[in-house]
Each structure stands twice: as C-alpha cells, then as structure tokens.
Amino acid sequence: MAANKKLLLLPGDGIGPEVIAEVRRVVDWMGQRRSVRFDVKEGLIGGAAIDATGHPLPDETLSAAKNSDAILLGAVGGPKWGSLPFNLQPERGLLGIRKELGLFANLRPALVFDALANASTLKEEVVRGLDIMIVRELTGGIYFGEPRGIEDKPDGTRKGVNTLTYTSPEVHRIGRTAFDLAQKRKKRVCSIDKANVLETTVMWREEMELIKSEFPDVELSHMYVDNAAMQLVRNPKQFDVVVTTNMFGDILSDCAAMLTGSLGMLPSASLGEADPSGRCPALYEPVHGSAPDIAGQGIANPLATILSFSMLLRYSFDIDEDADMIEQAVKNVLDSGMRTEDIMETGRTKVSTGEMGEAVLKELDKLVA
Ligand code: NAD
C-alpha cells in the first residue's frame, strides 16, 4: 500500500527523542502489520533547533508542519538554553507552531488504567475507571485579550490590566469540538464558566446552548468553575467531556491530570480548524516536559507519547480500530506488571524506555495474531 498519511515527528529535547523513538517503532509496526502506512518526516524544534539553526522554530520545520496531516512532538526545553533571550527560548518554538497552525482546541484526556488506580493521591474507588476529556479553548480569552499591561498612574500607584473576551464564533467552534467528541464517547458535555460573575461567560453559556441544538443526542450541562474544581476531586467520574475557557481549562486540566497520578502516562492533542479540503491541523504531544533530570538515562516512560500517537490515529485519521488496539496493548503491558521507574511499585518489574516500547510491540503482535 502507498504511504498516504504525512506524519511529522518533532523529537525536541531531553527525553523527547527517547520517547519519540519508541513511537517510531509503533509506526513501523503499523506499516508492516496493518493497512496504514505513513510518510514519516522528522524535524527540528526547541533547543535542538537552536543548536542547529539558531532559532527554536526554523522555517523548514514550520513549512513541514503546514504540509503534514499530523504532527507528533516529544518535548522542548532544558537548562542548557535557559539564559537565552525570551523570544529565542526553546518553548517559543512550541508556542510558535501552535499559533501558526491556529490550534484553538486543546484535548487532555484523564484516563486511569486499572493497573495504576492506586497511583493517584485520591482514594482508589474515586478514580478507578476514570475516563474524562477536558477540552480547553487555547487561542482566546484572558491570555490574549486587549487591552493588557501594567500602567503607572499619576498618583504613584500601578494598575495591572488583562481582558477576558470571547466572540460567539470562538465559542461555537470550541463547542462543536466538544460535542463532536462527546458523540464518540458517553454523549455528555459539561461546560464550565463563571456566569454568575463574568458577562463574557454568560455569553459563553448562551452560545453553548445554541450549539447544543446541532447535537440533539448529546446532553449539555453547565457548572461554575469553583464548583467544577471541587467536583473534579470529589467525584470526577460524573464527567464525560468538559469544555471551558483558556484560563479555566489551564487550571482544571492540570487538576484532572493529577487524578491519574502519573505525568508519564498523559497524552494530549491540539486541534485547529479544517481547511476547505477537510485537512485539520493537529499537534499531538505528551503532557510532560523534557525531563532534563532523567534525559539520556533510558528510563523515561514512553507511554504518554505512545498514547498521544493513538489519539493521533483516532482524531486525525479516524482509525479507531488501531487506536483502540494501541490502548489495549498499553493496558495489557501494565496489567502484566511492567513499570518504568516513574510508576514503579513493589512487586512489579522495572523496565527501561526501550523495554517498555518493546513490550507494547509484543502486545500488539498478540492482538493481531
Ligand atoms: P517535566 O515534565 O519535564 O518533569 C517533571 C518531573 O516529571 C521530572 O522529575 C521528570 O523526570 C518527570 N517526568 C516527566 N516526564 C516523564 C516521563 N515520561 N517519564 C518519567 N518521568 C517523567 O517538567 P519540568 O521539570 O518542569 O520541565 C523541564 C523542561 O521541560 C523545562 O525546560 C520546561 O520548560 C519544559 N517543558 C516542556 C513542555 C513541552 O514541551 N510541552 C511541557 C512542560 C515543560
């Protein structure tokens, strides 16, 4: 079969190249054992790009990103580049690519694998079986609103200003993303706002209700953000898809992530708007950073990145069967007791990054046998 899907891998820095190498093996496995082949390219981003070209997001990487069907990123950053000017820091490469591709929807699943249910700081019965999806608006809201800044007043005091704005089209597109996702899940969306205080989110709530009429099979509820923070730790399993503004999503998605207890297990996706040909820009990445403290030791957990690849198959290519298979393989590996150091417990078998990748491939082999 011809290579038909253009996949750009951006390993980046620290443990990024180590975890991307394990995904590369899964991609190769799919080419050999499944009906989907990828035209895979690798590009430079972050500190690795600074070292090679002087810039964290070289033009070549950006044009390869615009030309690909999906991008999978490892991680960027590290102390080596910490003293560079702000606009040349590795993280600017990642922010730049998100901006250039117009990635307005950030998807952060919080999924607890049974074998890791006791890794959470919450009681096991609260998190066992947890499967929620936080959809955060990523390009609008108070992080980007104008006016903004710090003013020196004539009376010698200072005033800090940030502005929370959303337009109805911005609410509609993030709302549709959430409802679309809910249709593939348990068909429930909870929209989080602060409509008792902020007019912008009164409008957000009203526009969400309008969009709901396009999705009659999906149930919509609303919750104030302060209550949502409580409910996420009290009874997180009440949620299916949660949709919210940029700042609320920033905070709540980190809170939800910690319900699962392990940074090395968390995938994410950032999606843009489809062009007339139907191609939708999309960047997938683990939630964790470049982990300079363990880079080069072969002990990083590659599962967050492998799970990011399964999200890529599901959301960019609609290959649910293969995405399910990868998730099942990860589950089986965990059930078998294999653990990288970050999720290690007594009585389990400690494995390296490469051994964990190898174990996932073996499980995949068994699943297609
Ligand atoms: P981090 O996520 O890199 O590491 C936090 C802790 O978790 C470390 O102890 C690390 O060893 C551990 N850890 C993270 N991922 C792991 C994995 N896959 N397996 C095992 N252990 C893992 O966060 P940090 O230390 O705050 O940041 C380090 C660098 O990464 C900084 O330069 C930061 O700017 C950057 N960063 C990048 C991204 C990104 O590329 N999206 C995200 C967050 C941080």
XYZ file of C-alpha atoms and ligand atoms in Angstrom:
413
model
C 0.000 0.000 0.000
C 1.266 3.521 -0.810
C 2.309 5.828 2.002
C -0.640 8.156 2.249
C -0.560 9.927 5.571
C 2.043 12.608 6.145
C 3.332 12.415 9.686
C 5.860 14.879 11.067
C 7.824 13.821 14.147
C 9.427 16.576 16.225
C 11.524 14.857 18.917
C 12.798 18.098 20.509
C 14.937 17.988 23.635
C 15.748 15.972 26.756
C 13.703 12.770 26.856
C 11.782 13.906 23.719
C 13.997 11.927 21.278
C 13.922 8.877 23.578
C 10.130 8.664 23.749
C 9.618 9.539 20.078
C 11.993 6.674 19.152
C 9.529 4.243 20.768
C 6.611 5.699 18.794
C 8.685 5.336 15.642
C 8.772 1.591 16.325
C 4.973 1.532 16.657
C 4.650 3.463 13.381
C 6.940 0.935 11.661
C 4.947 -1.923 13.178
C 1.744 -0.460 11.753
C 3.325 -0.222 8.319
C 4.221 -3.907 8.472
C 1.199 -5.375 10.217
C -1.729 -3.052 9.481
C -3.231 -1.419 6.426
C -1.989 2.068 7.243
C 1.340 3.457 6.122
C 2.834 6.803 6.953
C 5.122 9.084 5.060
C 7.243 9.988 8.095
C 9.493 13.047 8.301
C 11.461 14.331 11.263
C 12.065 17.996 12.035
C 13.915 20.199 14.488
C 12.244 22.219 17.210
C 13.198 23.778 20.544
C 16.739 23.583 21.866
C 17.802 21.046 19.227
C 16.730 23.539 16.536
C 18.526 26.397 18.307
C 21.751 24.381 18.346
C 21.447 23.520 14.651
C 19.984 26.742 13.203
C 19.940 29.448 15.885
C 16.117 29.500 16.054
C 13.632 27.370 18.055
C 11.208 27.104 15.116
C 13.129 27.053 11.820
C 11.206 27.926 8.610
C 11.844 24.416 7.325
C 10.066 22.896 10.357
C 7.145 25.264 10.041
C 6.629 24.521 6.364
C 6.931 20.756 7.011
C 4.314 21.183 9.780
C 1.949 23.012 7.430
C 2.417 20.247 4.865
C 1.781 17.330 7.168
C -1.501 15.663 8.125
C -0.496 15.370 11.767
C 2.439 16.254 13.995
C 3.751 14.334 16.985
C 6.050 16.236 19.322
C 8.271 14.901 22.113
C 9.132 17.823 24.404
C 11.181 21.004 24.326
C 13.353 22.916 26.759
C 16.146 22.439 29.239
C 18.657 24.335 31.354
C 21.176 24.468 28.507
C 19.075 27.177 26.817
C 17.829 28.897 29.985
C 19.962 32.028 29.575
C 18.839 32.818 26.012
C 16.589 35.839 25.395
C 12.871 35.124 25.980
C 11.926 35.101 22.272
C 14.684 32.590 21.462
C 13.944 30.092 24.226
C 13.044 26.515 23.166
C 9.433 26.908 24.399
C 8.911 29.693 21.843
C 9.179 27.004 19.163
C 6.187 25.183 20.578
C 4.123 28.328 21.172
C 5.047 29.475 17.647
C 3.861 26.282 15.977
C 0.578 26.331 17.942
C -0.022 29.924 16.854
C 0.976 29.426 13.213
C -1.319 26.412 12.858
C -4.207 28.110 14.679
C -4.558 25.275 17.192
C -7.569 26.510 19.162
C -8.700 23.315 20.895
C -6.606 21.511 23.471
C -7.754 17.988 24.340
C -6.489 16.472 27.566
C -7.882 13.049 28.473
C -7.596 11.948 32.074
C -7.749 8.192 31.924
C -6.948 5.881 34.816
C -5.732 2.441 33.824
C -6.948 -0.155 36.331
C -3.406 -1.327 36.989
C -2.436 2.206 38.102
C -5.581 3.102 40.073
C -3.600 3.149 43.305
C -1.040 5.646 41.910
C -3.429 8.564 42.429
C -3.336 10.666 45.581
C -7.137 10.236 45.668
C -8.842 7.148 47.035
C -8.777 4.270 44.587
C -12.592 3.996 44.412
C -12.822 7.675 43.392
C -10.550 7.280 40.354
C -10.812 3.627 39.287
C -12.355 3.562 35.789
C -11.979 7.333 35.344
C -12.163 8.454 31.703
C -12.783 12.148 31.152
C -11.803 14.536 28.392
C -11.038 18.177 29.121
C -11.435 20.455 26.089
C -9.728 23.787 26.657
C -10.060 26.810 24.363
C -6.450 27.636 23.542
C -6.158 30.811 21.466
C -8.583 33.285 23.057
C -9.808 34.500 26.416
C -7.922 36.409 29.069
C -4.476 35.183 27.972
C -4.809 37.088 24.699
C -7.465 39.799 25.329
C -6.675 43.502 24.834
C -6.131 45.905 26.500
C -3.481 44.329 28.672
C -0.434 45.558 30.545
C 0.715 47.388 33.631
C 0.093 51.139 33.929
C 1.909 53.613 36.168
C -0.707 56.048 37.491
C -0.059 59.760 38.137
C -0.708 59.193 41.850
C 2.212 56.772 42.020
C 0.091 53.606 42.183
C 0.118 50.943 39.480
C -2.675 49.170 37.654
C -2.486 45.732 36.049
C -4.967 45.005 33.258
C -5.994 41.839 31.437
C -9.156 41.466 29.425
C -11.442 38.468 29.092
C -13.050 38.443 25.655
C -14.713 35.774 23.552
C -16.712 36.145 20.357
C -19.619 33.861 19.523
C -17.718 32.176 16.613
C -14.908 31.320 19.039
C -17.403 29.728 21.431
C -19.148 27.886 18.588
C -16.008 26.228 17.243
C -14.775 25.014 20.635
C -18.325 23.957 21.490
C -18.609 21.926 18.286
C -15.264 20.249 19.039
C -16.580 19.212 22.463
C -19.946 17.988 21.145
C -18.228 16.051 18.328
C -16.027 14.316 20.874
C -18.969 13.569 23.153
C -20.751 11.859 20.272
C -17.876 9.355 20.136
C -17.985 8.916 23.940
C -20.748 8.927 26.551
C -22.638 11.809 24.905
C -22.375 14.243 27.792
C -20.817 17.717 27.745
C -20.341 19.870 30.839
C -19.495 23.483 30.031
C -17.591 25.293 32.774
C -17.945 29.048 33.252
C -18.337 31.781 35.837
C -21.653 33.096 34.550
C -22.654 34.344 37.992
C -19.884 36.977 37.810
C -18.441 37.358 34.302
C -20.599 38.626 31.406
C -18.260 37.055 28.862
C -19.139 33.678 30.264
C -22.866 34.486 30.366
C -22.492 34.824 26.595
C -20.360 31.622 26.535
C -23.164 29.723 28.293
C -25.879 31.076 25.956
C -23.850 30.268 22.821
C -23.142 26.733 24.105
C -26.913 26.233 24.382
C -27.308 27.363 20.758
C -24.670 24.906 19.507
C -26.261 22.117 21.513
C -29.275 22.207 19.167
C -26.981 20.846 16.393
C -26.269 17.779 18.551
C -29.657 16.532 19.804
C -28.181 13.251 21.024
C -25.716 14.970 23.384
C -26.677 16.161 26.862
C -25.362 19.590 27.919
C -24.941 20.788 31.498
C -23.267 23.876 32.956
C -21.180 24.325 36.077
C -19.406 27.250 37.730
C -15.645 26.855 37.741
C -15.292 26.929 41.526
C -17.770 24.079 41.859
C -16.064 22.220 38.970
C -12.734 22.332 40.821
C -14.437 20.763 43.845
C -16.337 18.176 41.817
C -13.170 17.102 39.981
C -11.639 15.901 43.219
C -14.903 14.872 44.935
C -16.489 12.776 42.198
C -14.569 13.063 38.898
C -16.402 10.142 37.287
C -19.553 12.291 36.927
C -17.867 13.998 33.914
C -17.550 12.814 30.333
C -16.438 15.789 28.166
C -15.658 19.069 29.915
C -15.373 22.213 27.782
C -14.098 25.504 29.080
C -12.219 28.758 28.506
C -8.479 29.114 28.153
C -7.634 30.046 31.737
C -10.174 27.787 33.461
C -9.022 24.930 31.203
C -5.372 25.588 32.010
C -6.064 25.106 35.699
C -8.679 22.349 35.561
C -6.756 20.204 33.063
C -3.727 20.088 35.369
C -6.002 19.211 38.263
C -7.632 16.420 36.214
C -4.212 15.194 35.085
C -3.141 14.659 38.653
C -6.172 12.470 39.338
C -4.359 9.857 37.279
C -1.219 10.138 39.381
C 1.396 9.957 36.662
C 2.831 12.547 34.304
C 4.468 9.857 32.196
C 1.059 8.452 31.181
C -0.734 11.583 29.937
C -1.280 12.306 26.238
C -2.733 15.457 24.657
C -3.865 16.882 21.343
C -4.230 20.402 19.984
C -6.523 20.813 17.000
C -7.083 23.643 14.513
C -9.796 24.461 12.029
C -10.277 22.274 8.942
C -9.414 23.890 5.595
C -11.774 23.584 2.584
C -10.132 20.279 1.617
C -11.036 18.920 5.078
C -7.455 18.814 6.360
C -7.335 19.835 10.009
C -4.016 20.937 11.530
C -3.232 18.876 14.604
C -0.358 18.531 17.031
C -0.121 15.637 19.499
C 2.259 15.561 22.444
C 2.705 14.081 25.887
C 1.737 16.462 28.701
C 5.150 16.123 30.340
C 8.188 18.230 29.531
C 11.734 17.317 28.520
C 12.615 15.967 31.995
C 16.281 17.033 31.897
C 16.840 15.296 35.255
C 16.456 11.854 33.655
C 17.360 12.572 29.995
C 19.881 10.211 28.423
C 19.410 7.509 31.069
C 16.939 5.355 29.136
C 14.425 5.389 31.976
C 11.720 7.782 30.668
C 8.203 6.445 30.380
C 7.290 6.372 26.665
C 3.590 5.549 27.247
C 2.303 9.166 27.245
C 3.820 9.626 23.792
C 2.592 6.256 22.529
C -0.899 7.201 23.783
C -0.556 10.584 22.038
C 0.036 8.617 18.841
C -3.143 6.636 19.439
C -5.018 9.951 19.832
C -3.469 10.991 16.501
C -4.839 7.879 14.813
C -8.281 8.497 16.322
C -8.696 12.219 15.792
C -6.639 12.987 12.690
C -7.142 9.768 10.738
C -10.341 8.217 12.141
C -8.563 4.878 12.558
C -10.342 3.969 15.755
C -9.629 0.264 15.477
C -5.859 0.768 15.535
C -6.105 3.460 18.221
C -8.110 1.021 20.377
C -5.510 -1.651 19.751
C -2.638 0.546 20.943
C -4.567 1.496 24.079
C -5.349 -2.151 24.736
C -1.663 -3.050 24.272
C -0.674 -0.390 26.832
C -3.297 -1.710 29.243
C -2.042 -5.291 28.812
C 1.570 -4.248 29.416
C 0.569 -2.507 32.647
C -1.552 -5.477 33.706
C 1.473 -7.722 33.159
C 3.304 -5.728 35.848
C 5.871 -3.869 33.759
C 6.681 -0.395 35.034
C 9.121 2.344 34.174
C 10.711 3.986 37.179
C 8.163 6.837 37.452
C 5.262 4.405 38.027
C 7.230 1.686 39.816
C 5.690 -0.079 42.835
C 6.891 -3.008 44.917
C 6.276 -6.364 43.327
C 6.397 -5.009 39.763
C 9.082 -5.386 37.123
C 11.136 -2.275 36.456
C 11.860 -1.742 32.752
C 13.741 0.791 30.630
C 12.229 3.091 27.990
C 13.213 0.652 25.237
C 11.918 -2.398 27.106
C 8.565 -0.676 27.639
C 8.356 0.127 23.908
C 9.297 -3.466 23.090
C 6.604 -4.787 25.464
C 3.944 -2.667 23.709
C 5.032 -4.085 20.333
C 4.826 -7.646 21.662
C 1.297 -7.000 22.941
C 0.358 -5.516 19.555
C 1.681 -8.676 17.887
C -0.509 -10.776 20.168
C -3.569 -8.640 19.440
C -3.312 -9.200 15.667
C -2.225 -12.840 15.892
P 8.848 17.814 33.271
O 7.501 17.351 32.866
O 9.885 17.787 32.218
O 9.368 16.960 34.516
C 8.719 16.949 35.791
C 9.125 15.665 36.556
O 8.454 14.534 35.973
C 10.619 15.350 36.465
O 11.057 14.808 37.672
C 10.722 14.323 35.374
O 11.816 13.449 35.496
C 9.395 13.583 35.493
N 8.928 13.101 34.186
C 8.378 13.849 33.203
N 8.084 13.092 32.146
C 8.454 11.838 32.444
C 8.402 10.593 31.751
N 7.919 10.476 30.513
N 8.900 9.503 32.373
C 9.384 9.569 33.628
N 9.432 10.716 34.339
C 8.984 11.836 33.760
O 8.663 19.312 33.839
P 9.764 20.375 34.309
O 10.874 19.669 35.015
O 9.014 21.428 34.965
O 10.338 20.985 32.965
C 11.553 20.546 32.321
C 11.689 21.266 30.979
O 10.612 20.887 30.124
C 11.627 22.801 31.100
O 12.561 23.348 30.217
C 10.204 23.124 30.686
O 10.080 24.422 30.129
C 9.949 22.061 29.634
N 8.544 21.732 29.401
C 8.196 21.471 28.124
C 6.903 21.079 27.840
C 6.587 20.728 26.423
O 7.478 20.521 25.621
N 5.311 20.610 26.081
C 5.961 20.953 28.860
C 6.355 21.201 30.184
C 7.668 21.586 30.448
